[in-house]
């Protein structure tokens, strides 16, 4: 039975697991501030006999002393640090919504958070971007929210609207839509409850607050508990120390603690620093210029992949020998520190396609791959012997060759030999599209209409132009060598998740790079060759998921000189 994973849930899974992988892989020193709080915490205030639930901040409380007023318009920026490495940034804004027709006082507040954080899973790294908008009453009651999550090529959206006693949530992703409703008690707060309560009402040493909140997973309601331990001398990002108030924050779901956080606030209740205890991840308040200077990742959708081995930076290889192993199927010999393959299960063997200039040989838990610009096939390796099918020239959801804009662009090149025509159509696509960071995949006609696209968009358009001229073509996914950052003769290699095109010319499949028109590049490794009518979004998601499970080694390379 085939199990289909929901990309939306996988994003949540990546959110939980990948930062942990980052922590384990990178290692870091002890980032817990090496000091106790200054002084002794004051004893908690005594509660009246018979008081019930008096330690819960209820936004609908009838007790005036518990009512919190809107904290005023504000914004804050933070940088995230793991050990000594800056791994992300976030920006939070609170803006009152004023009735500009009646010129009445604001009754609603819009909170917005944009967070970008580097995640690592296995040898792959990518930026998870979350854009969260929440509309709430000035008292802090949630009215509606929208959350957009991007993790590599995966995107998902969640929207919520509060009714009298229910919160209606709609989730959408490449896998479809899902709707659910949560029971919503009147005192439940939204996704910015922590910032609200700290800014609206000063928390005193020894004080404990408990707030029912919507959990970040958007799946249930939980409880956050704030306990102020007093003032502390806190090390900041620049190495200086500040005296701040320390608050321990614990998150509970179904009575079980699921997360813990320490925050340090100033006299106004503004969070200046946080520490996620389990992940050892810190954040520091800063300004926009510093945040931009410390974290510069212009292409949030790029997925990088670390490869063992090296290639020359001053020349393009003509042949590259790769070895790919399934990292999830390796075991460590107890006490030896060495890694050895697990007993192979033929049903679960990793497979890679033979395609264009790429030939493969499966050996135990590994796959040996030779990629050649001349499509040479070493002895014992399997070459690409597939033949083009009718679907390889047909219209599909993504490669919509019958759209007038596609046929019109394809017809701009006159009659040429098939290979020359292929190269000219590729250059035509390059000349007509401005290169931008890759976003969600789009049909070829939509790419033409916009006049711009990412590398994968270029591949989709080239495949559509080729099919429109009756040249069988497919989009394939894999790893492509990134440009060398240094000019030394030899460099360690970083690759990135990419797409390119394979086309059948006179019965022989050849590959073409969508950005350079280079034929049969040797520094590309194809991981998936989808069928001609495949859902490219689903195939791309599967390749992205697979990156967490493989190790890639470059065993050697040949050059023309």
XYZ file of C-alpha atoms in Angstrom, residues 127-542:
416
model
C 14.826 28.523 4.630
C 11.453 28.071 6.279
C 9.469 31.279 5.867
C 6.322 31.928 7.890
C 4.071 34.933 7.339
C 1.417 35.088 10.055
C -1.333 37.704 10.287
C -3.784 37.788 13.177
C -6.710 40.187 13.656
C -7.785 40.515 17.279
C -9.963 42.723 19.425
C -8.230 45.404 21.458
C -8.852 43.168 24.491
C -6.867 40.342 22.875
C -9.659 38.083 21.607
C -8.837 36.382 18.301
C -11.074 37.325 15.361
C -9.246 35.736 12.389
C -5.793 34.670 11.235
C -3.867 33.581 8.156
C -0.613 31.639 8.114
C 1.513 31.101 4.983
C 4.380 28.625 5.311
C 7.106 28.038 2.726
C 9.734 25.350 3.301
C 11.905 24.840 0.248
C 9.493 24.021 -2.594
C 6.601 23.219 -0.219
C 3.912 25.787 0.484
C 0.814 25.708 2.656
C -1.784 28.177 3.868
C -4.066 28.103 6.893
C -6.944 30.486 7.581
C -9.071 30.726 10.682
C -12.245 32.628 11.614
C -13.743 32.736 15.095
C -17.441 32.219 15.591
C -19.435 32.427 18.843
C -18.052 29.160 20.257
C -16.016 27.673 17.410
C -12.860 28.447 15.458
C -13.243 27.399 11.811
C -9.890 26.520 10.204
C -9.210 25.862 6.524
C -5.845 24.445 5.457
C -4.672 24.216 1.861
C -1.541 22.832 0.226
C -0.481 20.970 -2.905
C -2.259 17.916 -1.474
C -5.632 19.643 -1.320
C -7.762 21.300 1.321
C -8.742 20.311 4.836
C -11.354 21.934 7.069
C -11.848 21.569 10.802
C -13.463 23.292 13.755
C -12.141 23.746 17.265
C -14.190 24.430 20.355
C -13.301 27.982 21.361
C -13.840 29.028 24.997
C -14.281 32.776 25.433
C -11.026 33.231 27.376
C -8.827 31.601 24.690
C -6.182 33.819 23.165
C -4.542 33.850 19.769
C -1.039 33.418 18.412
C 0.467 36.603 19.916
C -0.652 36.073 23.502
C 2.887 36.024 24.926
C 3.863 39.409 23.517
C 0.482 40.872 24.444
C 0.433 39.910 28.095
C 4.034 40.985 28.722
C 3.593 44.392 27.094
C 0.122 45.130 28.487
C 0.680 44.363 32.151
C 4.017 44.299 33.989
C 4.849 40.849 35.307
C 6.309 40.906 38.816
C 8.985 38.666 40.322
C 7.389 35.483 41.613
C 4.206 36.011 39.571
C 2.731 33.177 37.494
C 0.260 33.598 34.640
C -1.546 30.946 32.662
C -3.198 31.651 29.321
C -5.235 29.260 27.161
C -4.002 29.763 23.593
C -4.222 28.415 20.069
C -1.213 26.141 19.585
C 1.281 27.026 16.817
C 0.368 23.801 14.992
C -3.176 25.240 14.602
C -4.483 21.795 15.517
C -5.592 22.347 19.121
C -5.827 24.645 22.123
C -3.151 24.497 24.794
C -1.896 26.480 27.747
C 1.163 28.667 28.231
C 2.440 29.295 31.736
C 4.624 32.311 32.502
C 6.639 32.406 35.713
C 8.800 35.439 36.501
C 11.965 34.505 38.435
C 13.212 38.071 38.872
C 15.956 40.274 37.453
C 19.067 38.766 35.883
C 22.312 39.885 34.265
C 21.935 38.637 30.685
C 24.620 38.282 27.961
C 23.501 39.934 24.729
C 24.408 39.464 21.062
C 27.280 41.984 21.168
C 28.859 40.392 24.244
C 27.660 43.023 26.703
C 25.411 42.304 29.689
C 22.056 43.861 30.472
C 19.883 43.671 33.562
C 16.563 42.255 32.372
C 13.596 40.505 33.933
C 13.589 36.749 33.377
C 10.381 34.877 32.583
C 10.149 31.109 32.156
C 7.504 30.107 29.605
C 6.153 26.546 29.479
C 3.665 25.237 26.928
C 1.220 22.473 27.847
C -1.066 20.366 25.691
C -3.520 17.903 27.178
C -1.825 18.404 30.540
C 1.640 17.482 29.232
C 4.493 19.954 28.850
C 5.520 20.092 25.180
C 7.851 23.073 25.024
C 9.855 25.462 27.201
C 11.295 28.889 26.591
C 13.061 31.558 28.615
C 12.443 35.210 27.719
C 14.081 38.312 29.074
C 12.125 41.589 29.030
C 12.855 45.229 29.772
C 10.889 47.546 32.077
C 8.227 48.029 29.377
C 7.633 44.289 28.940
C 9.400 44.245 25.545
C 11.154 40.954 24.804
C 14.890 41.595 24.381
C 16.134 38.009 24.254
C 14.765 34.454 24.166
C 16.295 31.030 24.615
C 14.641 27.826 23.444
C 15.971 25.371 26.004
C 15.655 22.128 24.041
C 16.927 23.454 20.720
C 19.505 25.794 22.275
C 18.290 28.503 19.913
C 18.597 32.153 20.955
C 16.964 35.285 19.584
C 18.010 38.886 20.204
C 16.120 42.097 19.541
C 17.843 44.309 16.977
C 17.132 46.919 14.302
C 16.297 46.441 10.621
C 19.753 47.373 9.287
C 21.531 44.958 11.628
C 19.082 42.149 10.865
C 19.543 42.605 7.111
C 23.331 42.696 7.461
C 23.475 39.591 9.654
C 21.107 37.418 7.620
C 21.317 37.749 3.840
C 19.402 35.005 2.028
C 17.777 36.586 -1.064
C 16.417 33.290 -2.421
C 14.295 31.697 0.302
C 13.164 28.847 -1.975
C 16.650 27.522 -2.730
C 17.473 24.121 -1.230
C 21.216 23.570 -0.791
C 22.808 20.148 -0.420
C 26.275 19.374 0.973
C 28.288 16.816 -0.965
C 31.431 14.970 0.086
C 34.284 15.400 -2.359
C 35.515 18.188 -4.595
C 35.517 19.479 -8.151
C 37.761 21.983 -9.836
C 36.399 25.507 -9.832
C 38.303 26.605 -12.926
C 36.883 24.012 -15.348
C 33.709 22.108 -16.143
C 34.074 18.337 -15.743
C 33.422 15.973 -18.650
C 32.763 13.030 -16.332
C 31.837 12.804 -12.656
C 31.572 9.627 -10.597
C 29.043 9.789 -7.747
C 28.208 7.332 -4.971
C 24.797 7.763 -3.341
C 23.858 6.020 -0.111
C 20.635 5.881 1.832
C 21.643 7.570 5.089
C 18.568 6.191 6.864
C 19.770 2.631 6.235
C 23.191 2.993 7.866
C 24.009 1.743 11.354
C 26.893 2.410 13.728
C 28.911 -0.438 15.173
C 28.671 -0.117 18.930
C 31.774 1.469 20.382
C 33.584 1.621 17.054
C 32.411 5.035 15.879
C 32.236 3.614 12.355
C 29.222 3.536 10.081
C 28.313 0.399 8.196
C 25.401 -0.446 5.937
C 22.363 -2.125 7.382
C 21.338 -5.487 5.983
C 19.896 -4.695 2.559
C 16.188 -5.180 2.020
C 15.600 -5.667 -1.721
C 12.087 -4.221 -1.425
C 13.437 -0.999 0.066
C 16.507 -0.582 -2.131
C 17.232 2.958 -3.228
C 16.983 3.444 -6.977
C 18.128 6.221 -9.276
C 17.201 6.615 -12.929
C 19.475 6.106 -15.914
C 18.762 9.205 -17.967
C 20.463 11.078 -20.803
C 24.198 11.136 -19.938
C 23.668 9.450 -16.565
C 24.323 5.711 -16.140
C 23.859 3.795 -12.887
C 24.895 0.624 -11.093
C 23.252 -0.602 -7.889
C 25.620 -2.196 -5.408
C 24.377 -3.225 -1.987
C 23.131 -0.174 -0.082
C 24.734 2.241 -2.546
C 24.133 3.444 -6.084
C 27.127 4.244 -8.258
C 26.439 6.901 -10.868
C 28.556 8.051 -13.806
C 27.494 11.285 -15.485
C 29.216 12.064 -18.784
C 28.954 14.901 -21.281
C 29.553 12.283 -24.016
C 27.001 9.850 -22.533
C 29.672 7.195 -22.047
C 28.519 4.057 -20.240
C 31.144 2.231 -18.152
C 31.162 -1.562 -18.118
C 28.573 -2.943 -15.718
C 26.503 0.239 -15.637
C 22.942 0.611 -16.880
C 22.440 3.231 -19.577
C 19.254 5.035 -20.545
C 17.516 2.815 -23.122
C 14.004 4.217 -22.742
C 12.072 5.442 -25.763
C 9.871 8.475 -26.124
C 6.132 7.999 -25.655
C 3.184 9.901 -27.176
C 2.631 11.683 -23.838
C 6.096 13.245 -24.190
C 4.739 15.592 -26.859
C 1.242 16.028 -25.375
C -0.282 18.820 -23.309
C -0.450 18.413 -19.526
C -1.410 20.573 -16.552
C 2.042 22.155 -16.376
C 3.317 21.736 -19.917
C 0.274 23.249 -21.647
C 1.602 23.081 -25.215
C -1.802 23.770 -26.759
C -2.074 27.229 -25.203
C -1.832 29.939 -27.905
C 1.003 31.760 -26.130
C 3.109 28.595 -26.071
C 2.506 27.675 -29.709
C 3.129 31.273 -30.756
C 6.475 31.459 -28.964
C 7.530 28.032 -30.229
C 6.725 29.093 -33.790
C 9.079 32.074 -33.589
C 11.990 29.803 -34.567
C 12.060 28.548 -38.148
C 12.781 25.019 -39.353
C 16.124 23.679 -38.159
C 17.704 20.294 -37.463
C 16.187 18.924 -34.246
C 19.218 19.466 -32.053
C 19.797 23.003 -33.320
C 16.087 23.719 -32.853
C 16.252 22.463 -29.266
C 19.141 24.797 -28.443
C 17.458 27.778 -30.113
C 14.187 27.200 -28.239
C 16.103 27.018 -24.954
C 17.815 30.333 -25.701
C 14.460 31.822 -26.718
C 13.068 30.972 -23.274
C 16.132 32.435 -21.562
C 15.910 35.669 -23.569
C 12.189 36.148 -22.910
C 12.233 35.532 -19.150
C 13.750 37.635 -16.417
C 15.361 35.415 -13.795
C 13.775 35.664 -10.324
C 13.879 33.418 -7.247
C 11.826 30.292 -7.814
C 8.283 30.385 -6.427
C 5.491 27.811 -6.817
C 5.539 25.872 -10.075
C 3.285 27.326 -12.777
C 2.028 26.225 -16.196
C 4.147 27.307 -19.150
C 1.479 29.768 -20.347
C 1.449 31.529 -16.971
C 5.242 31.781 -17.075
C 5.093 33.403 -20.525
C 2.378 35.808 -19.370
C 4.448 36.978 -16.402
C 7.663 37.346 -18.398
C 9.754 36.111 -15.481
C 10.502 32.915 -13.661
C 12.881 30.840 -11.596
C 15.174 28.101 -12.852
C 12.435 25.484 -12.615
C 10.057 27.785 -14.483
C 12.630 28.006 -17.274
C 12.744 24.196 -17.437
C 8.934 23.927 -17.656
C 8.775 26.512 -20.439
C 11.584 24.894 -22.454
C 9.862 21.508 -22.212
C 6.609 23.096 -23.424
C 8.327 24.807 -26.383
C 10.018 21.556 -27.380
C 6.769 19.601 -27.228
C 5.025 22.297 -29.255
C 7.569 21.581 -31.999
C 7.039 17.821 -31.642
C 10.302 17.162 -29.828
C 9.619 14.714 -26.952
C 10.634 16.356 -23.688
C 10.352 15.906 -19.942
C 11.244 17.902 -16.840
C 13.546 16.039 -14.449
C 14.601 16.878 -10.880
C 17.881 16.421 -9.078
C 20.956 18.165 -7.750
C 22.959 20.673 -9.730
C 26.363 22.035 -8.800
C 26.244 25.526 -7.322
C 28.680 28.168 -8.486
C 32.000 28.011 -6.658
C 32.350 30.748 -4.064
C 36.127 30.866 -4.400
C 38.554 30.912 -7.306
C 40.898 28.232 -5.993
C 41.711 25.308 -8.244
C 39.778 22.823 -6.141
C 36.686 23.325 -3.976
C 34.380 21.360 -1.789
C 31.077 21.054 -3.570
C 27.661 22.409 -2.688
C 24.773 21.404 -4.915
C 21.178 22.602 -4.943
C 17.786 21.189 -5.790
C 17.144 21.952 -9.456
C 15.174 21.024 -12.552
C 16.313 20.637 -16.123
C 15.015 19.160 -19.375
C 15.662 15.886 -21.185
C 14.678 15.683 -24.846
C 14.665 12.836 -27.339
C 16.642 13.697 -30.473
C 16.718 10.982 -33.146
C 15.879 8.326 -30.567
C 18.514 9.399 -28.038
C 17.773 11.265 -24.811
C 19.984 14.240 -24.059
C 19.769 16.783 -21.254
C 19.785 20.555 -21.589
C 20.448 23.043 -18.825
C 17.620 25.620 -18.677
C 19.919 28.546 -17.861
C 23.036 27.891 -19.950
C 21.736 25.622 -22.750
C 24.664 23.319 -21.936
C 24.123 19.773 -23.186
C 24.607 16.785 -20.853
C 26.229 18.597 -17.935
C 28.378 16.208 -15.911
C 27.978 18.068 -12.608
C 24.248 17.333 -12.333
C 22.768 14.307 -10.598
C 19.258 13.274 -11.629
C 17.193 11.889 -8.739
C 13.799 11.673 -10.444
C 12.661 11.309 -14.026
C 8.889 11.829 -13.877
C 6.592 10.382 -16.523
C 5.584 12.731 -19.298
C 2.178 13.388 -17.721
C 3.304 13.411 -14.067
C 2.194 15.959 -11.500
C 5.417 17.948 -11.279
C 4.495 19.473 -7.911
C 4.094 16.024 -6.357
C 7.330 14.786 -7.933
C 9.257 17.811 -6.691
C 7.885 17.332 -3.193
C 8.984 13.689 -3.200
